[in-house]
Amino acid sequence: MVDSRGQCGLTVVAVVMVAAVMVMMAGVADAVSDDIPDPCQNISSLPARKRNICNGNWLLYAAEAGHLHRVHTLLHLPERSYLMAYTDSQGLRKGFTAMMLAAEKNHTEVVEVLVNAGSDVNHTSRAMYTVVYLLAEKGALKTLKHVLDLGAAPDVMTTTGMTPLLIGTWNGYPDVVKMLLEKGANPNVAMPDTLYSPLYMSSKAGDVDMVRALLVAKADVDFQTSWGVTALIVATVWGRVRVVPILLQALANPNIVEKDGFTALHKAVYYRHAEIVKALLNHRALVNVQDSFGRTPLHYCVVRRKGEWKTGSPRASSKTTATKVTMMMELLTSCPDVTITDNSGKTVLDLAEEFQAIELQDVLKGYKSRCG
C-alpha cells in the first residue's frame, strides 16, 4: 500500500513526464518528415504506466501531424490497445483519440491505419465529437464511408448542438450529405439558436443535388428558422431559380409568413427575381398579404431598393424598369387589390407617383380587374 507521500510523488513524476513529452512534441504538428527523435525510446527502465503515458502522447502527436511511419511503429508495441484508446486531456480536444486528431487534420491515411488497427469508430470526446463528425467536416468521403460501414453512428450531436449532417451541409459537401442520409442521419436537425436546417442551408447555397437528397430523405420542406424563414423563402432571396421549382414541386407552402410579415412573393418582388415571381404565382402564392409595413408584393414593384435610381428618371436602369413592369403585370394577372394601403396610407399608385415611376403608373392606370 502506497502512503500519501508516495502517491503524491508518483503523480508529480507522471505530470512532469507528460509535460516533458509535450515540450518535445511542440514542433511535431508543423513537421513534414518522420525524422523526429522518439521521446519514449529510452524509458524502458520506467514503470509500465509511465511508458504507456509517454507512448500515448507520442501517438497523439504523431497522428495529428500525419506521421504515418511513426504511427505504424507505435501500433506494433504490445500496448497497442491501450494506445489506441489513449486520449488527449487538453482543452476542446479533451477525449480525442489519435484517430480523431488525425481526422481533424484530414490525415485520412493515418485514420485508415488506426481504424484498421481497431480504433473505436464510435468513441466520443468530452464535447461529444466523433470521428464521423470530424470526417464530415473535412469532406473526407472515402474514409467516412469506411467508418460508417463499420457501424459508426451517423447522427451523434455535439454539446454545441451540431451533427455530422449539419456540418457537412454547412461546408457544402453534397456527397457527404447523401452518404449520411443513406446511413440514417436525421434530415430535420437544426442548428441551435438560428434553427438553420440542412434543407435551409442547401437551398440558400443553391445546391440542387443536396436539396433533392434531403427531400428524398423526408426533410420537412416547410421547416422554419428562428426568424420564421423557410427553405423556399431563402432560396427566393438568393435567386436560386433551379431550387425554387424543386421546393414548390415538393409542396412547399409559398404563403408562409416570416417574423417581419414577408412571404416568398414579397421577397421575390423586392429582389427583382421575375422568374421566381411567376413560379410562385403558378403555385397559388397570395398577392394581397401585407407585411409589417402594411405592404403587399405589388407595393414592392414600386418601392426602391437601396442603390436603385428612381424608375422613370433619365438615369434609371432600363433593365430594372423592364423587370419591375414584368413583375407588376404578372401580379396583376392574379387580381390583387390595388386599393390596399400601407402603414403610411399609400396605395401602389400613390407610391408610383411619389417615386416618379412613370412606366409603372401607366400599367396601374390601365389595369382593369377581370376577377369579377
Coordinates of C-alpha atoms in Angstrom, one line a residue:
M1 CA 0.0 0.0 0.0
V2 CA 1.4 3.4 -1.1
D3 CA 1.3 6.2 1.5
S4 CA 0.1 9.7 0.7
R5 CA 3.6 10.9 0.1
G6 CA 4.3 8.1 -2.3
Q7 CA 1.1 8.8 -4.2
C8 CA 1.9 12.5 -4.4
G9 CA 5.4 11.7 -5.6
L10 CA 4.2 9.3 -8.3
T11 CA 1.7 11.8 -9.5
V12 CA 4.2 14.6 -9.7
V13 CA 6.6 12.4 -11.7
A14 CA 3.9 11.4 -14.1
V15 CA 2.8 15.0 -14.7
V16 CA 6.4 16.2 -15.2
M17 CA 7.0 13.4 -17.7
V18 CA 3.8 14.2 -19.7
A19 CA 4.9 17.9 -19.7
A20 CA 8.3 16.9 -21.0
V21 CA 6.8 14.8 -23.8
M22 CA 4.5 17.7 -24.8
V23 CA 7.5 20.1 -24.9
M24 CA 9.5 17.6 -27.0
M25 CA 6.4 17.3 -29.4
A26 CA 5.9 21.0 -29.7
G27 CA 7.2 21.1 -33.3
V28 CA 5.6 17.8 -34.4
A29 CA 2.4 19.3 -35.8
D30 CA 4.3 21.5 -38.2
A31 CA 6.9 19.0 -39.2
V32 CA 6.9 17.4 -42.7
S33 CA 9.1 14.4 -42.2
D34 CA 9.4 11.4 -39.8
D35 CA 12.9 12.4 -38.7
I36 CA 11.9 13.3 -35.2
P37 CA 13.5 11.7 -32.2
D38 CA 11.3 9.2 -30.3
P39 CA 11.0 10.7 -26.8
C40 CA 10.0 7.4 -25.4
Q41 CA 12.8 5.2 -26.8
N42 CA 15.0 5.5 -23.6
I43 CA 12.3 4.9 -21.0
S44 CA 12.4 1.1 -20.8
S45 CA 13.6 1.3 -17.2
L46 CA 10.5 3.2 -16.2
P47 CA 7.3 1.6 -14.8
A48 CA 4.9 0.3 -17.5
R49 CA 2.3 3.0 -16.7
K50 CA 4.7 5.8 -17.3
R51 CA 5.9 4.2 -20.6
N52 CA 2.3 3.9 -21.7
I53 CA 1.7 7.6 -20.9
C54 CA 4.7 8.6 -22.9
N55 CA 3.8 6.4 -25.9
G56 CA 0.2 7.5 -25.7
N57 CA 1.1 11.2 -26.0
W58 CA 3.6 10.3 -28.8
L59 CA 0.9 8.6 -30.7
L60 CA -1.5 11.5 -30.3
Y61 CA 1.1 13.9 -31.7
A62 CA 2.3 11.6 -34.5
A63 CA -1.3 11.1 -35.6
E64 CA -2.1 14.8 -35.5
A65 CA 1.0 15.6 -37.6
G66 CA 0.2 12.9 -40.1
H67 CA 3.4 10.8 -39.5
L68 CA 2.3 7.5 -40.9
H69 CA 5.6 5.7 -40.3
R70 CA 5.6 6.7 -36.6
V71 CA 2.0 5.6 -36.1
H72 CA 2.8 2.2 -37.7
T73 CA 5.8 1.8 -35.3
L74 CA 3.8 2.6 -32.2
L75 CA 1.0 0.2 -33.2
H76 CA 3.5 -2.6 -33.2
L77 CA 4.1 -2.1 -29.5
P78 CA 2.5 -4.7 -27.1
E79 CA 0.4 -1.9 -25.6
R80 CA -1.4 -1.2 -28.9
S81 CA -5.0 -1.4 -27.5
Y82 CA -4.1 1.0 -24.7
L83 CA -2.5 3.4 -27.1
M84 CA -5.4 3.5 -29.5
A85 CA -7.8 4.2 -26.6
Y86 CA -5.5 6.9 -25.1
T87 CA -7.0 10.4 -25.3
D88 CA -6.0 14.0 -25.3
S89 CA -6.5 15.7 -21.9
Q90 CA -6.3 19.3 -23.0
G91 CA -8.9 21.9 -23.8
L92 CA -11.5 21.5 -26.5
R93 CA -9.9 18.2 -27.7
K94 CA -10.3 16.6 -24.3
G95 CA -11.2 13.0 -25.0
F96 CA -9.9 12.9 -28.6
T97 CA -8.2 9.7 -29.6
A98 CA -5.3 9.6 -32.1
M99 CA -7.8 8.6 -34.8
M100 CA -9.9 11.7 -34.1
L101 CA -6.9 14.0 -34.1
A102 CA -5.8 12.6 -37.5
A103 CA -9.4 13.1 -38.8
E104 CA -9.5 16.7 -37.6
K105 CA -6.3 17.4 -39.6
N106 CA -7.6 15.4 -42.6
H107 CA -4.8 12.9 -42.4
T108 CA -7.0 10.2 -43.9
E109 CA -4.3 7.6 -44.4
V110 CA -3.5 7.7 -40.7
V111 CA -7.2 7.4 -39.9
E112 CA -7.5 4.4 -42.1
V113 CA -4.5 2.7 -40.4
L114 CA -5.9 3.4 -36.9
V115 CA -9.4 2.2 -37.9
N116 CA -7.9 -1.0 -39.4
A117 CA -5.9 -1.5 -36.2
G118 CA -9.2 -1.5 -34.2
S119 CA -9.7 2.1 -33.0
D120 CA -13.3 2.6 -31.7
V121 CA -15.2 4.4 -34.5
N122 CA -18.0 5.3 -32.0
H123 CA -15.7 6.9 -29.4
T124 CA -17.0 10.3 -28.3
S125 CA -14.9 13.1 -26.8
R126 CA -15.9 15.1 -23.8
A127 CA -17.7 17.6 -26.1
M128 CA -19.4 14.6 -27.9
Y129 CA -17.3 14.9 -31.1
T130 CA -16.9 11.7 -33.1
V131 CA -14.7 10.6 -36.0
V132 CA -17.8 10.8 -38.2
Y133 CA -18.3 14.4 -37.4
L134 CA -14.6 15.3 -38.0
L135 CA -14.5 13.5 -41.3
A136 CA -17.8 15.0 -42.5
E137 CA -16.4 18.4 -41.6
K138 CA -13.5 17.9 -43.9
G139 CA -15.4 16.2 -46.7
A140 CA -13.3 13.0 -46.4
L141 CA -15.8 10.9 -48.3
K142 CA -13.8 7.6 -48.7
T143 CA -12.7 7.4 -45.0
L144 CA -16.2 8.5 -43.9
K145 CA -17.7 5.6 -45.8
H146 CA -15.3 3.2 -44.2
V147 CA -16.1 4.1 -40.7
L148 CA -19.9 4.2 -41.4
D149 CA -19.7 0.8 -43.0
L150 CA -18.0 -0.4 -39.7
G151 CA -21.1 0.8 -37.8
A152 CA -20.1 4.3 -36.8
A153 CA -23.2 6.2 -35.7
P154 CA -24.1 8.9 -38.3
D155 CA -26.1 11.2 -36.0
V156 CA -24.3 11.9 -32.7
M157 CA -24.8 15.5 -31.7
T158 CA -22.0 17.6 -30.1
T159 CA -22.6 19.5 -26.9
T160 CA -22.8 22.6 -29.1
G161 CA -25.8 21.1 -30.9
M162 CA -24.1 20.2 -34.2
T163 CA -24.3 16.9 -36.1
P164 CA -22.3 15.5 -38.9
L165 CA -25.1 16.2 -41.3
L166 CA -25.3 19.9 -40.2
I167 CA -21.5 20.4 -40.6
G168 CA -21.4 18.6 -43.9
T169 CA -24.2 20.7 -45.3
W170 CA -22.7 23.9 -43.9
N171 CA -19.4 23.2 -45.5
G172 CA -21.0 22.3 -48.8
Y173 CA -20.3 18.6 -49.3
P174 CA -23.2 17.0 -51.2
D175 CA -21.7 13.6 -51.4
V176 CA -21.1 13.6 -47.6
V177 CA -24.7 14.6 -47.0
K178 CA -26.0 11.9 -49.3
M179 CA -23.9 9.3 -47.5
L180 CA -25.0 10.3 -44.1
L181 CA -28.7 10.3 -45.1
E182 CA -28.3 6.8 -46.6
K183 CA -26.9 5.7 -43.2
G184 CA -30.0 7.1 -41.4
A185 CA -29.0 10.6 -40.4
N186 CA -31.9 12.8 -39.3
P187 CA -32.6 15.4 -42.1
N188 CA -34.6 17.6 -39.8
V189 CA -32.0 18.5 -37.2
A190 CA -31.3 22.2 -36.9
M191 CA -28.5 24.5 -35.6
P192 CA -29.0 25.8 -32.1
D193 CA -30.3 29.4 -31.8
T194 CA -30.7 30.1 -35.6
L195 CA -32.6 26.8 -36.3
Y196 CA -30.9 26.6 -39.7
S197 CA -31.8 23.1 -41.1
P198 CA -29.8 21.2 -43.7
L199 CA -32.6 22.0 -46.3
Y200 CA -32.4 25.7 -45.4
M201 CA -28.6 25.8 -45.9
S202 CA -28.6 23.8 -49.1
S203 CA -31.4 25.9 -50.6
K204 CA -29.6 29.1 -49.7
A205 CA -26.5 27.7 -51.4
G206 CA -28.4 26.7 -54.5
D207 CA -27.1 23.1 -54.3
V208 CA -29.7 21.2 -56.3
D209 CA -28.2 17.7 -55.6
M210 CA -28.2 18.3 -51.9
V211 CA -31.7 19.7 -51.9
R212 CA -33.0 16.7 -53.8
A213 CA -31.3 14.3 -51.5
L214 CA -32.7 15.9 -48.4
L215 CA -36.2 15.9 -49.8
V216 CA -36.0 12.2 -50.7
A217 CA -34.9 11.6 -47.1
K218 CA -38.2 13.3 -46.0
A219 CA -36.8 16.7 -44.9
D220 CA -39.5 19.0 -43.7
V221 CA -39.9 21.3 -46.7
D222 CA -41.6 24.0 -44.6
F223 CA -39.3 23.9 -41.6
Q224 CA -38.8 27.4 -40.3
T225 CA -35.7 29.1 -38.8
S226 CA -35.9 31.1 -35.6
W227 CA -36.9 34.1 -37.7
G228 CA -39.6 32.1 -39.5
V229 CA -37.7 31.8 -42.8
T230 CA -38.3 28.6 -44.8
A231 CA -36.1 27.0 -47.5
L232 CA -38.4 28.5 -50.1
I233 CA -38.0 32.0 -48.8
V234 CA -34.2 31.8 -48.5
A235 CA -33.9 30.3 -52.0
T236 CA -36.1 33.1 -53.3
V237 CA -34.0 35.8 -51.6
W238 CA -30.8 34.4 -53.1
G239 CA -32.4 34.0 -56.6
R240 CA -31.9 30.2 -56.7
V241 CA -34.0 29.7 -59.8
R242 CA -33.2 26.0 -60.0
V243 CA -34.0 25.3 -56.4
V244 CA -37.3 27.1 -56.1
P245 CA -39.2 24.9 -58.5
I246 CA -37.9 21.8 -56.8
L247 CA -39.2 23.0 -53.4
L248 CA -42.6 24.0 -54.9
Q249 CA -42.9 20.6 -56.5
A250 CA -42.3 19.1 -53.1
L251 CA -45.3 21.1 -51.9
A252 CA -43.5 23.9 -50.2
N253 CA -46.1 26.4 -48.9
P254 CA -45.5 29.7 -50.7
N255 CA -47.7 31.6 -48.2
I256 CA -45.8 31.1 -45.0
V257 CA -45.0 34.4 -43.3
E258 CA -41.8 35.1 -41.5
K259 CA -41.5 37.3 -38.5
D260 CA -41.4 40.6 -40.5
G261 CA -44.5 39.5 -42.3
F262 CA -42.8 38.8 -45.6
T263 CA -43.8 35.9 -47.8
A264 CA -41.7 34.4 -50.5
L265 CA -43.6 36.5 -53.0
H266 CA -42.7 39.7 -51.2
K267 CA -39.0 38.7 -51.3
A268 CA -39.1 37.7 -55.0
V269 CA -40.5 41.0 -56.0
Y270 CA -38.2 43.0 -53.7
Y271 CA -35.1 41.3 -55.0
R272 CA -36.3 41.6 -58.6
H273 CA -36.5 37.8 -59.4
A274 CA -39.2 37.9 -62.1
E275 CA -38.8 34.2 -62.9
I276 CA -39.4 33.3 -59.3
V277 CA -42.4 35.6 -59.1
K278 CA -44.0 33.7 -61.9
A279 CA -43.2 30.3 -60.4
L280 CA -44.7 31.3 -57.0
L281 CA -47.9 32.7 -58.6
N282 CA -48.2 29.4 -60.6
H283 CA -48.3 27.7 -57.2
R284 CA -51.0 29.8 -55.7
A285 CA -49.0 32.4 -53.9
L286 CA -51.3 35.0 -52.3
V287 CA -51.0 38.5 -53.7
N288 CA -52.7 40.6 -51.0
V289 CA -50.7 39.5 -48.0
Q290 CA -49.4 42.6 -46.1
D291 CA -46.1 42.7 -44.2
S292 CA -45.3 44.6 -41.0
F293 CA -45.1 47.8 -43.1
G294 CA -48.6 47.1 -44.5
R295 CA -47.2 46.5 -48.0
T296 CA -48.2 43.8 -50.4
P297 CA -45.9 42.3 -53.0
L298 CA -47.4 44.8 -55.5
H299 CA -46.1 47.7 -53.4
Y300 CA -42.6 46.3 -53.7
C301 CA -42.7 46.6 -57.5
V302 CA -42.6 50.3 -56.9
V303 CA -40.5 50.7 -53.7
R304 CA -36.9 51.4 -54.5
R305 CA -34.2 49.1 -53.2
K306 CA -31.0 50.6 -51.9
G307 CA -28.9 51.6 -54.9
E308 CA -31.7 51.8 -57.4
W309 CA -32.4 55.0 -59.3
K310 CA -35.9 56.4 -59.5
T311 CA -37.7 54.3 -62.1
G312 CA -38.7 56.7 -64.9
S313 CA -36.0 59.2 -64.3
P314 CA -33.5 59.8 -67.1
R315 CA -30.8 57.9 -65.2
A316 CA -33.0 54.9 -64.4
S317 CA -31.8 51.5 -65.4
S318 CA -33.9 50.3 -68.3
K319 CA -33.3 46.7 -67.2
T320 CA -34.6 47.3 -63.7
T321 CA -37.6 49.2 -65.1
A322 CA -38.4 46.4 -67.5
T323 CA -38.1 43.8 -64.7
K324 CA -40.5 45.8 -62.5
V325 CA -43.0 46.1 -65.3
T326 CA -42.8 42.4 -66.0
M327 CA -43.4 41.5 -62.3
M328 CA -46.2 44.0 -61.9
M329 CA -48.0 42.6 -65.0
E330 CA -47.6 39.0 -63.6
L331 CA -49.0 40.1 -60.2
L332 CA -52.0 41.9 -61.9
T333 CA -53.0 38.7 -63.6
S334 CA -53.7 37.3 -60.1
C335 CA -56.2 40.0 -59.4
P336 CA -54.6 41.9 -56.5
D337 CA -56.5 44.6 -54.6
V338 CA -54.8 47.7 -55.9
T339 CA -56.6 49.8 -53.3
I340 CA -54.8 48.3 -50.3
T341 CA -52.8 51.0 -48.4
D342 CA -49.6 50.5 -46.5
N343 CA -49.0 51.8 -42.9
S344 CA -48.5 55.3 -44.3
G345 CA -51.8 55.2 -46.0
K346 CA -50.4 54.9 -49.6
T347 CA -51.7 52.7 -52.4
V348 CA -49.4 51.2 -55.0
L349 CA -50.3 54.0 -57.4
D350 CA -49.6 56.6 -54.7
L351 CA -46.1 55.2 -54.4
A352 CA -45.6 55.0 -58.1
E353 CA -46.4 58.7 -58.3
E354 CA -44.2 59.5 -55.4
F355 CA -41.2 57.7 -57.0
Q356 CA -42.0 59.1 -60.4
A357 CA -42.3 55.6 -61.7
I358 CA -44.0 56.6 -65.0
E359 CA -44.0 53.2 -66.7
L360 CA -45.5 51.6 -63.6
Q361 CA -48.1 54.4 -63.3
D362 CA -49.2 53.6 -66.9
V363 CA -49.5 49.9 -66.1
L364 CA -51.6 50.6 -63.0
K365 CA -53.8 53.2 -64.6
G366 CA -54.6 50.9 -67.4
Y367 CA -55.4 48.0 -65.1
K368 CA -58.9 46.6 -65.1
S369 CA -59.6 43.6 -62.9
R370 CA -61.0 40.6 -64.7
C371 CA -61.7 38.8 -61.5
G372 CA -65.3 39.9 -61.2

